[in-house]
């Protein structure tokens, strides 16, 4: 069991957890992830580590509630525990001196980009950050990234904060403005990463993306997370999760991520119906007769 | 051995073999010629004292018989189910020259089950602590057998497992209908009672390195038994279509994460009413195709490039699969997976094969018959064409010498590696083999580690 030390929402449906996991905290390097299981009938889901404190023996993860498992996870509070947490998995980000590094975080992808941005800054790079979100309320880690970035731009789809438009527009401005960029790191929804890859390809700017395929064990044992990169099949859990954006087959990634969509929808609907029922029961103060299967 | 009838068992995940009744076990034990050859014991990779335990069965002393087996084999209820006895103890039995050999596997299973059902497991006595600590990496059969032997010599043993449950391939690989998971859990529980410590969710090589275990956590020796768990694919077109799985992924979802049980969240491809093709001819392929059948496949087909004779799977499994309705497509090899515009598998393109000259493995090598391509309907395909070494320990332990394919080099007798204090055995040394061979390696490693800890000489 892995005790939760802190838990708070950063945005609607986006929650940050600090978890006791001393071995993982000690071994962690930026770019790595954990796989966790919330309860004994739960599935295994991968989540990127956003911070680690080796001295305190804790790691932090930021979770967006999109499916049953992540929504269930987001109902947990400090003092409760997560059944299984294993890691740190995957290859760490390649941290070295690139000159200028442009870090692009889309939505909750910002949480994944954050530790690498910090490590890049520490390694002496000039860090320019572009954050993208649908709307102001969904923006996360702006303050933290501002303090680690030499420049920071915020792009919102609805123009409610920062500039209105997509992250690729800001990237194009920087590139057209003649900025010498050593590395672009883009983490966010697949269409965003693909658009960034297309934007930097003509200028052959080295671009990395962090991929999020479906995983089971996270140790290279099942091959469920295979992606096409550089014309060959690779396992994101052990060969990634970061890949050269110009070599990734994003279409295949989207196709494979849709493999269980119907089942996922069904599981989520059942879970939400149960949650709703439990809330109603609590409101009328009745003893709930529906067996709570979640915990 | 009584079995669940094929028409019933094809629809459930309960065990196929039902085990012997006491009177049947008695009758079988009487058949033992009590010869002096000891061939059965020599035929066993862990050296179970077959004649002695069979004598105890005959005397009706089933608990004593089980205890006798446990002296050499810490997992009797498991090996009694999954060992290829026909190649080992039973293959060596003197009676086998003229008649059916003694059914040693069934007898082993009988006494182990008797012991479980009567709740009086004959666990060995543990000597006083030696003060030596040993880390075992992995929790499959090699690891468990090594752990059992080492605690019986008074050493402190901790087993580190990457997944969330102990047992390795016994949990994630072998299906419930061949090896019920409760039995694995009980055997693990028995080892825990003997003093073995288990730590799940530790990927040695990632969570902690071998060097850190020895230098920072004070382990005096390490046994690496991480297995050959990396799936091989065929590198043919369409292998990344939705619906194409490695056998490892399919079986892990079903066995470890119980995707067949609606009460669990882990999804697996919905086989109901669909055509499923499994590629391969070993025990893993057999496990996968029989699992697909139980998940409701309309047609469960096994595609294998050689003929049935060359199939490495156990005869009993082949026989069970056929009875259950698995369709065997021998001398057939896939050349491409074909999908629809959304990336879902629809068909497997295959070519007929014929057998030519014997190859390095001694088996006749298959060659495609020109112009014989055809297509098989398939909504799901499972690739079970072998596995290779798990690389995670080796990647972060540069002074651990490996050979081609990433397997760890170990001295054959002591199982010592190139790194002081580190031993390796099982599939990570030999490549994919059987549960009992891995257990044999575990015993050998335990002896090697014990000798090293006593002498201190490397």
XYZ file of C-alpha atoms in Angstrom:
753
model
C 0.000 0.000 0.000
C 1.188 3.480 -0.857
C -0.168 6.181 1.495
C -1.393 9.474 0.045
C 0.191 12.366 1.941
C -1.458 15.237 0.090
C -4.292 15.540 -2.405
C -5.753 18.664 -3.927
C -7.530 19.686 -7.104
C -5.573 22.013 -9.412
C -8.427 22.427 -11.894
C -11.798 20.744 -12.433
C -11.127 16.991 -12.663
C -7.369 17.523 -12.358
C -5.920 16.485 -9.010
C -2.394 16.416 -7.612
C -1.355 13.653 -5.250
C 1.765 13.323 -3.143
C 2.368 9.652 -2.421
C 4.785 7.868 -0.123
C 6.982 5.707 -2.350
C 10.554 5.913 -1.040
C 12.183 3.529 -3.511
C 10.627 5.304 -6.501
C 11.436 8.770 -5.144
C 15.078 7.808 -4.793
C 15.484 6.284 -8.243
C 13.403 8.833 -10.171
C 14.665 11.004 -13.016
C 12.642 13.513 -15.080
C 10.527 11.952 -17.815
C 9.785 8.689 -15.993
C 6.388 7.336 -15.010
C 4.662 4.942 -12.621
C 1.948 2.354 -13.163
C -0.667 2.163 -10.482
C -3.676 0.142 -9.479
C -6.258 1.759 -7.252
C -8.019 -1.290 -5.832
C -7.893 -5.073 -6.095
C -10.140 -5.343 -9.141
C -8.680 -2.317 -10.840
C -6.738 -2.008 -14.046
C -3.126 -0.878 -14.272
C -2.716 2.676 -15.589
C 0.466 4.610 -16.387
C 0.921 8.151 -15.006
C 3.950 10.401 -15.303
C 5.744 11.448 -12.138
C 5.637 15.235 -11.907
C 7.970 15.664 -8.929
C 9.935 13.537 -6.498
C 11.475 14.259 -3.113
C 14.053 11.604 -2.334
C 14.660 12.900 1.202
C 10.966 12.819 2.079
C 10.474 9.569 0.161
C 7.540 10.948 -1.819
C 6.528 11.377 -5.434
C 3.833 13.595 -6.945
C 1.465 12.738 -9.774
C -1.142 14.870 -11.491
C -4.238 13.003 -12.589
C -6.901 14.051 -15.048
C -10.141 12.179 -14.438
C -11.117 10.922 -17.867
C -12.033 7.265 -17.354
C -13.229 5.085 -14.515
C -9.812 4.463 -12.982
C -8.647 8.072 -13.026
C -12.005 9.332 -11.747
C -11.927 6.753 -8.979
C -8.379 7.804 -8.141
C -9.528 11.416 -7.930
C -12.064 10.508 -5.222
C -9.162 9.592 -2.901
C -7.932 11.955 -0.201
C -4.862 12.371 1.979
C -4.728 9.587 4.565
C -6.025 6.981 2.141
C -3.757 4.671 0.134
C -3.182 3.461 -3.402
C -2.911 -0.320 -3.639
C -0.004 -0.627 -6.087
C 2.489 1.890 -7.419
C 5.439 0.652 -9.456
C 8.270 2.612 -11.044
C 10.054 4.674 -12.004
C 9.501 3.208 -15.472
C 10.672 4.219 -18.928
C 13.797 5.998 -20.052
C 14.419 9.409 -18.458
C 14.421 12.558 -20.625
C 17.807 13.237 -22.175
C 18.934 16.231 -20.154
C 21.890 18.139 -21.594
C 22.790 21.536 -22.913
C 20.735 22.325 -26.026
C 20.958 26.146 -25.862
C 17.301 27.078 -26.065
C 14.642 24.517 -25.196
C 11.022 25.231 -26.056
C 8.706 23.301 -23.736
C 5.121 22.972 -24.927
C 2.479 21.645 -22.536
C -1.048 21.038 -23.718
C -3.742 20.486 -21.079
C -2.660 17.983 -18.450
C 0.416 17.209 -20.618
C 1.838 20.243 -18.819
C 2.217 18.068 -15.735
C 4.430 15.683 -17.710
C 6.484 18.486 -19.252
C 7.065 20.293 -15.962
C 9.806 18.095 -14.409
C 11.745 18.019 -17.680
C 11.514 21.817 -17.959
C 12.977 22.113 -14.461
C 15.791 19.672 -15.296
C 16.546 21.483 -18.575
C 16.811 24.788 -16.746
C 19.126 23.266 -14.171
C 21.317 21.953 -16.991
C 21.873 25.554 -18.107
C 19.388 25.802 -20.957
C 17.315 28.826 -21.814
C 13.777 27.526 -21.311
C 10.861 29.013 -23.229
C 7.505 27.568 -22.225
C 4.258 27.599 -24.160
C 1.184 26.444 -22.257
C -2.028 25.579 -24.022
C -5.498 25.010 -22.536
C -9.069 25.148 -23.728
C -9.880 27.843 -21.216
C -8.285 29.702 -18.295
C -9.729 27.444 -15.592
C -8.020 24.365 -17.043
C -4.550 25.828 -16.918
C -2.211 24.092 -14.459
C 1.283 24.719 -13.062
C 1.543 28.184 -14.586
C 3.283 29.704 -11.553
C 5.722 26.827 -11.168
C 6.635 26.901 -14.841
C 6.929 30.677 -14.860
C 9.590 30.491 -12.165
C 11.596 27.898 -14.088
C 11.217 29.496 -17.547
C 13.049 32.415 -19.115
C 9.912 33.200 -21.073
C 6.402 31.828 -20.778
C 3.421 32.177 -23.091
C -0.121 31.056 -22.441
C -2.465 30.167 -25.289
C -6.175 29.467 -24.730
C -8.665 28.218 -27.292
C -11.300 30.711 -26.155
C -8.981 33.616 -25.458
C -10.059 33.735 -21.798
C -6.423 34.109 -20.725
C -3.117 34.798 -22.411
C -3.463 34.846 -26.170
C -6.239 33.249 -28.146
C -5.050 30.459 -30.424
C -3.115 27.208 -30.552
C 0.337 26.526 -29.161
C 1.613 25.944 -32.690
C 0.851 29.562 -33.569
C 3.150 30.769 -30.815
C 5.767 28.218 -31.827
C 5.614 29.461 -35.436
C 6.092 33.031 -34.222
C 9.196 32.035 -32.290
C 10.592 30.073 -35.207
C 9.790 32.789 -37.732
C 11.293 35.354 -35.392
C 14.591 33.581 -35.985
C 15.039 32.080 -32.517
C 17.796 29.448 -32.480
C 16.063 26.459 -30.907
C 18.058 23.412 -29.830
C 15.095 21.293 -28.776
C 11.326 21.404 -28.765
C 9.623 19.177 -26.203
C 5.894 18.859 -26.824
C 3.571 16.962 -24.498
C -0.179 17.016 -24.745
C -3.052 15.609 -26.791
C -1.967 13.594 -29.837
C -3.277 16.140 -32.410
C -1.263 18.861 -30.687
C 1.936 16.793 -30.690
C 1.406 15.898 -34.305
C 0.864 19.565 -35.238
C 4.068 20.548 -33.417
C 5.977 17.814 -35.246
C 4.715 19.119 -38.576
C 5.593 22.689 -37.621
C 9.224 21.886 -36.798
C 9.841 19.281 -39.498
C 10.545 21.704 -42.392
C 13.174 23.485 -40.262
C 14.600 20.219 -38.938
C 14.355 21.427 -35.356
C 15.014 18.499 -32.999
C 11.608 17.728 -31.458
C 10.671 15.199 -28.783
C 7.226 14.059 -27.700
C 6.107 11.881 -24.782
C 3.661 9.184 -25.852
C 0.800 7.713 -23.870
C -0.236 4.401 -25.422
C -2.224 1.757 -23.545
C 0.050 -0.208 -21.203
C -0.279 -3.266 -18.987
C 2.934 -4.183 -17.166
C 5.238 -1.294 -18.109
C 8.363 -3.475 -18.171
C 8.463 -4.566 -21.825
C 6.695 -7.823 -21.151
C 3.436 -7.470 -23.081
C 4.083 -5.265 -26.096
C 0.651 -3.647 -25.799
C 2.228 -0.187 -25.890
C 3.973 -0.680 -29.222
C 4.322 2.399 -31.374
C 5.902 2.886 -34.780
C 8.889 5.194 -34.499
C 11.687 5.444 -37.008
C 9.978 2.840 -39.175
C 10.126 0.122 -36.549
C 7.910 -1.186 -33.803
C 9.071 -0.001 -30.372
C 7.705 -0.420 -26.867
C 6.867 2.955 -25.291
C 7.305 1.547 -21.766
C 10.970 0.583 -22.140
C 12.140 2.308 -25.361
C 10.210 5.522 -24.534
C 8.004 7.196 -23.452
C 9.868 9.993 -25.300
C 10.454 9.633 -29.028
C 11.695 11.825 -31.850
C 8.491 13.535 -32.995
C 9.534 13.442 -36.641
C 9.723 9.643 -36.568
C 6.421 8.859 -34.797
C 3.369 7.423 -36.556
C 0.717 9.466 -34.699
C -2.144 7.986 -36.701
C -1.302 4.499 -35.461
C -1.073 5.764 -31.879
C -4.578 7.253 -32.117
C -5.918 4.087 -33.698
C -4.469 1.846 -30.991
C -5.587 4.148 -28.165
C -9.161 3.701 -29.401
C -9.001 -0.087 -28.961
C -11.115 -0.248 -25.786
C -13.124 2.954 -26.220
C -16.541 1.252 -26.123
C -15.706 -0.730 -23.008
C -14.176 2.368 -21.410
C -17.357 4.385 -22.034
C -19.487 1.628 -20.550
C -17.273 1.273 -17.448
C -17.321 5.020 -16.926
C -21.110 5.245 -17.270
C -21.592 2.453 -14.722
C -19.115 4.067 -12.352
C -20.772 7.476 -12.617
C -24.222 5.967 -12.031
C -22.896 4.275 -8.888
C -21.257 7.459 -7.658
C -24.457 9.397 -8.251
C -26.481 6.797 -6.367
C -24.032 6.885 -3.453
C -24.284 10.685 -3.309
C -28.091 10.541 -3.268
C -28.038 7.896 -0.546
C -25.727 10.039 1.537
C -27.961 13.073 1.046
C -31.064 11.344 2.379
C -28.985 9.654 5.068
C -30.179 6.172 4.099
C -28.165 2.998 4.413
C -27.135 2.202 0.847
C -28.191 -1.258 -0.274
C -26.170 -1.147 -3.492
C -22.924 -2.940 -2.935
C -20.088 -0.514 -3.405
C -17.767 -2.433 -5.664
C -15.126 0.227 -5.908
C -13.665 0.024 -2.443
C -7.234 -38.826 -14.685
C -10.886 -37.745 -14.604
C -11.562 -34.572 -16.599
C -14.335 -31.990 -16.898
C -16.182 -32.977 -20.092
C -15.022 -30.925 -23.103
C -18.473 -29.545 -23.858
C -18.722 -28.073 -20.337
C -15.148 -26.929 -19.809
C -14.958 -25.048 -23.116
C -17.261 -22.499 -21.488
C -15.555 -22.041 -18.124
C -12.171 -21.301 -16.581
C -12.308 -24.112 -14.014
C -9.584 -26.739 -13.965
C -9.777 -29.370 -16.706
C -8.140 -32.260 -14.819
C -10.069 -33.211 -11.719
C -7.445 -35.179 -9.807
C -7.404 -38.767 -8.540
C -9.568 -40.170 -5.735
C -7.681 -41.914 -2.906
C -8.631 -45.399 -4.096
C -7.405 -44.638 -7.617
C -4.149 -43.265 -6.230
C -3.722 -46.437 -4.168
C -4.323 -48.595 -7.211
C -1.810 -46.611 -9.237
C 0.827 -46.705 -6.474
C 0.532 -50.501 -6.372
C 1.769 -50.617 -9.953
C 5.230 -49.316 -8.974
C 7.739 -52.126 -9.482
C 9.860 -50.695 -6.641
C 12.883 -51.226 -8.854
C 16.308 -50.202 -7.639
C 17.151 -48.156 -10.710
C 16.217 -44.706 -9.346
C 15.620 -43.710 -12.951
C 12.537 -41.666 -12.027
C 14.481 -39.561 -9.516
C 17.323 -39.029 -11.988
C 14.753 -38.018 -14.576
C 13.453 -35.254 -12.306
C 15.199 -31.860 -12.595
C 14.818 -31.321 -8.827
C 15.424 -34.960 -7.864
C 12.141 -35.799 -6.112
C 12.499 -39.136 -4.216
C 9.768 -40.769 -6.235
C 10.003 -44.301 -4.934
C 9.961 -43.181 -1.308
C 6.901 -40.975 -1.733
C 5.063 -43.636 -3.756
C 5.722 -46.156 -0.946
C 4.161 -43.705 1.511
C 1.110 -43.333 -0.764
C 0.773 -47.104 -0.768
C 0.949 -47.100 3.035
C -1.864 -44.537 3.062
C 0.442 -41.954 4.628
C -0.416 -39.127 2.261
C 0.797 -36.267 4.447
C 4.141 -37.967 4.938
C 4.307 -38.547 1.185
C 3.770 -34.834 0.571
C 6.420 -33.941 3.112
C 8.820 -36.301 1.371
C 8.245 -34.484 -1.936
C 8.707 -31.090 -0.282
C 12.241 -32.061 0.721
C 13.195 -31.545 -2.923
C 10.287 -29.683 -4.476
C 8.710 -26.680 -2.750
C 5.817 -26.470 -5.235
C 4.356 -29.996 -5.531
C 0.754 -28.958 -6.242
C 2.073 -26.871 -9.144
C 4.534 -29.321 -10.703
C 1.979 -32.113 -10.323
C -0.097 -30.090 -12.774
C 2.261 -28.459 -15.239
C 5.373 -30.670 -15.481
C 5.988 -32.508 -18.755
C 6.337 -35.785 -16.827
C 6.417 -37.768 -20.066
C 9.879 -36.299 -20.722
C 11.102 -36.605 -17.138
C 10.208 -38.989 -14.277
C 7.587 -40.916 -16.257
C 9.736 -40.898 -19.377
C 12.455 -42.595 -17.345
C 10.159 -45.111 -15.596
C 11.267 -48.698 -16.248
C 7.672 -49.875 -16.711
C 7.330 -47.502 -19.652
C 9.383 -49.842 -21.857
C 6.586 -52.377 -21.983
C 3.471 -50.709 -20.587
C 2.192 -47.344 -19.384
C 4.745 -45.792 -17.021
C 3.732 -45.127 -13.427
C 1.528 -41.979 -13.353
C 3.957 -40.138 -11.067
C 2.586 -36.703 -11.943
C -0.952 -37.662 -10.988
C 0.295 -39.168 -7.717
C 2.303 -36.056 -6.913
C -0.737 -33.925 -7.553
C -2.891 -36.256 -5.461
C -0.727 -36.020 -2.341
C -0.190 -32.268 -2.717
C -3.959 -31.730 -3.026
C -4.616 -34.070 -0.098
C -2.242 -32.014 1.998
C -3.933 -28.749 0.967
C -7.420 -30.057 1.555
C -6.525 -31.444 4.979
C -4.786 -28.238 5.986
C -1.710 -29.860 7.442
C 1.036 -28.821 5.117
C 4.247 -30.567 6.102
C 6.517 -27.551 6.073
C 10.176 -28.268 6.744
C 11.801 -27.073 9.953
C 13.953 -23.966 9.629
C 17.416 -23.872 11.244
C 18.651 -20.880 13.278
C 19.509 -17.767 11.228
C 22.936 -17.591 9.610
C 22.841 -13.802 9.444
C 23.181 -13.850 5.652
C 20.741 -11.904 3.437
C 19.885 -12.922 -0.104
C 17.849 -10.976 -2.662
C 15.982 -12.902 -5.337
C 14.951 -10.974 -8.430
C 11.732 -12.262 -9.929
C 9.145 -14.553 -8.330
C 8.605 -17.310 -10.870
C 9.407 -20.999 -10.390
C 13.218 -20.585 -10.332
C 12.930 -17.835 -7.730
C 10.441 -19.647 -5.492
C 12.389 -22.891 -5.549
C 15.639 -21.079 -4.723
C 13.925 -19.152 -1.919
C 12.552 -22.379 -0.424
C 15.962 -24.043 -0.359
C 17.766 -20.989 1.030
C 15.421 -20.420 3.987
C 15.809 -24.109 4.808
C 19.521 -23.403 5.218
C 18.818 -20.575 7.648
C 19.404 -17.627 5.301
C 17.171 -14.524 5.199
C 15.540 -14.272 1.781
C 13.644 -11.401 0.139
C 11.946 -11.932 -3.223
C 11.420 -8.838 -5.413
C 8.637 -8.926 -8.012
C 7.868 -6.284 -10.652
C 4.143 -7.017 -10.926
C 1.577 -6.653 -8.161
C 1.284 -10.367 -7.477
C 3.859 -13.067 -6.631
C 4.356 -16.066 -8.918
C 5.710 -14.787 -12.222
C 4.653 -16.957 -15.147
C 2.626 -19.172 -12.777
C 0.324 -16.169 -12.235
C 0.398 -14.147 -15.445
C 1.150 -16.908 -17.957
C -0.433 -20.266 -17.171
C -4.244 -20.075 -17.262
C -6.577 -20.838 -14.380
C -7.971 -23.955 -16.111
C -4.520 -25.536 -16.081
C -3.199 -24.138 -12.828
C -5.720 -22.556 -10.428
C -4.283 -19.322 -9.014
C -5.430 -20.213 -5.487
C -2.924 -23.061 -5.558
C -0.095 -20.709 -6.485
C -1.167 -18.326 -3.720
C -1.204 -21.167 -1.172
C 2.285 -22.296 -2.168
C 3.525 -18.699 -1.899
C 1.831 -18.483 1.505
C 3.668 -21.665 2.557
C 6.987 -20.074 1.613
C 6.031 -16.962 3.574
C 5.321 -19.187 6.602
C 8.800 -20.635 6.156
C 10.164 -17.091 6.465
C 10.565 -15.891 2.876
C 9.828 -12.164 2.540
C 8.077 -10.878 -0.580
C 8.140 -7.356 -1.991
C 5.874 -6.634 -4.979
C 6.014 -3.580 -7.269
C 9.828 -3.547 -7.388
C 11.384 -3.601 -10.846
C 15.019 -4.408 -10.121
C 17.048 -2.427 -12.634
C 14.578 0.466 -12.437
C 13.226 0.816 -8.887
C 16.523 -0.291 -7.392
C 19.747 -1.540 -8.979
C 21.590 -4.760 -8.172
C 24.504 -2.688 -6.881
C 22.219 -0.746 -4.537
C 20.774 -4.003 -3.177
C 24.256 -5.302 -2.381
C 26.033 -2.106 -1.344
C 23.268 -0.083 0.300
C 20.748 -2.664 1.475
C 23.285 -5.210 2.699
C 22.392 -8.267 0.634
C 25.282 -10.732 0.603
C 24.196 -12.449 -2.606
C 21.623 -11.990 -5.362
C 19.870 -14.566 -7.530
C 18.596 -13.144 -10.817
C 15.627 -15.149 -12.107
C 13.850 -12.606 -14.268
C 12.829 -15.033 -16.989
C 12.420 -14.736 -20.727
C 9.401 -12.488 -20.742
C 9.923 -10.276 -23.780
C 7.463 -11.137 -26.537
C 8.698 -11.733 -30.053
C 6.613 -10.591 -32.968
C 6.884 -11.850 -36.541
C 7.659 -8.494 -38.179
C 5.068 -8.988 -40.885
C 2.747 -6.279 -42.262
C -0.238 -5.291 -40.144
C 1.144 -6.514 -36.816
C 0.129 -3.270 -35.068
C -3.533 -3.463 -36.095
C -6.114 -3.348 -33.314
C -6.862 -6.927 -32.338
C -3.322 -8.268 -32.777
C -1.823 -9.212 -29.420
C 1.291 -10.859 -28.081
C 0.377 -14.011 -26.154
C 1.982 -12.350 -23.134
C -0.390 -9.396 -23.268
C -3.462 -11.521 -23.898
C -2.642 -14.017 -21.140
C -1.563 -11.313 -18.667
C -4.840 -9.474 -19.156
C -6.803 -12.672 -18.672
C -4.774 -14.417 -15.941
C -3.189 -11.703 -13.814
C -5.867 -9.071 -14.322
C -8.797 -11.461 -14.763
C -10.231 -9.841 -17.865
C -12.572 -12.845 -18.183
C -14.356 -11.785 -14.994
C -16.823 -8.905 -15.498
C -16.187 -7.768 -11.927
C -12.659 -6.680 -12.867
C -11.837 -3.498 -14.769
C -9.051 -4.732 -17.056
C -10.439 -5.010 -20.584
C -9.542 -7.658 -23.096
C -10.669 -7.990 -26.647
C -14.237 -9.281 -26.806
C -13.899 -12.712 -28.463
C -17.589 -13.618 -28.256
C -18.876 -14.943 -31.542
C -15.675 -13.956 -33.324
C -12.904 -15.697 -35.219
C -9.625 -15.915 -33.350
C -6.297 -17.052 -34.791
C -3.372 -18.022 -32.558
C 0.072 -18.361 -34.128
C 2.556 -20.855 -32.640
C 2.931 -24.456 -31.544
C 4.145 -24.370 -27.949
C 2.401 -24.541 -24.592
C 1.859 -20.783 -24.607
C 0.063 -20.968 -27.966
C -2.053 -23.794 -26.601
C -2.897 -21.781 -23.474
C -3.851 -18.773 -25.594
C -6.075 -20.634 -28.040
C -7.885 -22.531 -25.290
C -8.363 -19.245 -23.410
C -9.861 -17.613 -26.525
C -12.254 -20.533 -26.817
C -13.349 -20.049 -23.210
C -13.876 -16.335 -23.863
C -16.487 -17.339 -26.411
C -14.660 -17.423 -29.744
C -16.797 -18.822 -32.558
C -13.731 -20.331 -34.209
C -10.479 -20.726 -32.295
C -7.777 -21.657 -34.801
C -4.195 -22.601 -34.173
C -1.830 -21.774 -37.009
C 1.547 -23.542 -36.893
C 4.219 -23.644 -39.572
C 5.356 -27.217 -38.957
C 3.228 -30.353 -38.535
C 1.609 -31.587 -35.343
C 4.470 -33.994 -34.730
C 6.967 -31.146 -34.353
C 4.773 -29.112 -31.995
C 6.681 -28.404 -28.780
C 3.460 -28.296 -26.721
C 2.737 -31.105 -24.256
C 0.751 -33.972 -25.733
C -1.888 -33.700 -23.024
C -2.510 -30.029 -23.863
C -2.808 -30.795 -27.572
C -5.290 -33.533 -26.787
C -7.285 -31.247 -24.476
C -7.337 -28.456 -27.049
C -8.632 -30.766 -29.775
C -11.342 -32.204 -27.533
C -12.502 -28.692 -26.726
C -12.877 -27.829 -30.390
C -9.717 -25.899 -31.252
C -9.123 -26.131 -35.002
C -5.569 -27.048 -35.933
C -4.156 -25.496 -39.098
C -0.794 -27.177 -39.439
C 1.909 -26.419 -42.043
C 0.540 -22.899 -42.300
C 2.332 -19.614 -41.688
C 0.954 -16.056 -41.540
C 2.449 -13.582 -44.010
C 0.335 -10.498 -43.231
C -2.430 -9.176 -41.012
C -5.113 -7.357 -42.982
C -7.343 -4.681 -41.476
C -10.199 -2.317 -42.260
C -9.855 1.439 -42.820
C -10.136 2.097 -39.060
C -7.222 -0.171 -38.276
C -9.098 -3.211 -36.953
C -7.914 -6.685 -37.898
C -10.161 -8.559 -40.323
C -8.134 -11.344 -41.888
C -4.835 -13.142 -41.656
C -3.088 -13.930 -44.906
C -1.351 -17.302 -44.689
C 0.821 -19.489 -46.854
C 0.995 -23.298 -46.855
C 4.282 -24.803 -45.773
C 6.125 -28.042 -46.483
C 8.875 -29.692 -44.479
C 12.405 -29.842 -45.847
C 15.698 -30.929 -44.303
C 16.319 -31.030 -40.547
C 17.606 -27.710 -39.149
C 19.869 -26.870 -36.204
C 17.101 -27.779 -33.730
C 16.842 -31.241 -35.284
C 13.359 -30.506 -36.555
C 12.576 -30.442 -40.246
C 12.539 -26.852 -41.401
C 9.380 -25.557 -43.035
C 9.423 -23.830 -46.439
C 6.555 -21.906 -48.052
C 4.750 -23.555 -50.947
C 4.808 -21.019 -53.810
C 1.400 -19.741 -54.871
C -0.445 -21.277 -51.927
C -1.535 -18.050 -50.168
C -5.010 -17.876 -48.696
C -6.884 -15.746 -46.172
C -8.487 -16.662 -42.840
C -11.162 -14.527 -41.161
C -9.924 -13.132 -37.841
C -11.137 -10.357 -35.567
C -8.338 -11.177 -33.187
C -4.892 -12.701 -33.612
C -2.509 -13.749 -30.874
C 1.179 -14.117 -31.624
C 2.817 -16.881 -29.563
C 6.079 -17.453 -31.411
C 8.422 -17.257 -28.450
C 9.956 -14.825 -26.006
C 13.418 -13.445 -25.285
C 15.378 -12.298 -22.229
C 14.106 -9.592 -19.890
C 16.777 -6.868 -20.232
C 16.090 -4.523 -17.313
C 18.588 -5.938 -14.799
C 21.358 -6.290 -17.402
C 20.849 -2.710 -18.685
C 21.722 -1.214 -15.309
C 24.360 -3.787 -14.316
C 27.165 -3.280 -16.855
C 29.505 -5.802 -15.208
C 27.007 -8.649 -15.635
C 28.166 -10.560 -18.701
C 25.535 -11.618 -21.214
C 25.544 -13.714 -24.343
C 23.690 -13.378 -27.632
C 20.055 -12.437 -27.146
C 20.782 -10.721 -23.826
C 20.712 -13.906 -21.734
C 22.904 -13.849 -18.641
C 26.042 -16.016 -18.617
C 26.226 -18.359 -15.649
C 28.593 -21.228 -14.765
C 26.602 -24.421 -15.363
C 27.231 -26.046 -11.959
C 27.241 -23.124 -9.522
C 25.149 -20.645 -11.575
C 27.677 -17.935 -10.719
C 27.691 -14.950 -13.082
C 30.594 -12.673 -14.012
C 29.710 -10.434 -11.067
C 30.792 -11.325 -7.557
C 27.910 -12.456 -5.354
C 25.439 -12.568 -8.236
C 23.904 -15.821 -9.486
C 21.418 -16.334 -12.301
C 19.196 -19.175 -13.412
C 16.017 -20.259 -15.153
C 14.825 -18.802 -18.446
C 17.050 -15.706 -18.111
C 20.043 -18.049 -18.591
C 18.663 -20.863 -20.750
C 15.949 -19.133 -22.789
C 12.305 -20.129 -22.473
C 11.943 -23.632 -20.956
C 9.674 -25.340 -18.437
C 8.566 -24.642 -14.879
C 10.416 -27.658 -13.516
C 13.694 -26.898 -15.305
C 13.546 -23.409 -13.820
C 12.911 -24.965 -10.399
C 15.932 -27.207 -10.920
C 18.022 -24.123 -11.657
C 16.645 -22.482 -8.509
C 17.834 -25.420 -6.397
C 21.236 -25.400 -8.045
C 21.575 -21.673 -7.414
C 20.605 -22.152 -3.768
C 23.390 -24.716 -3.372
C 25.814 -22.417 -5.181
C 24.844 -19.409 -3.055
C 25.078 -21.406 0.171
C 28.555 -22.646 -0.738
C 29.668 -19.100 -1.580
C 28.276 -17.648 1.645
C 30.038 -20.308 3.696
C 33.424 -20.087 2.003
C 33.375 -16.428 0.962
C 35.502 -17.466 -2.021
C 34.486 -16.451 -5.535
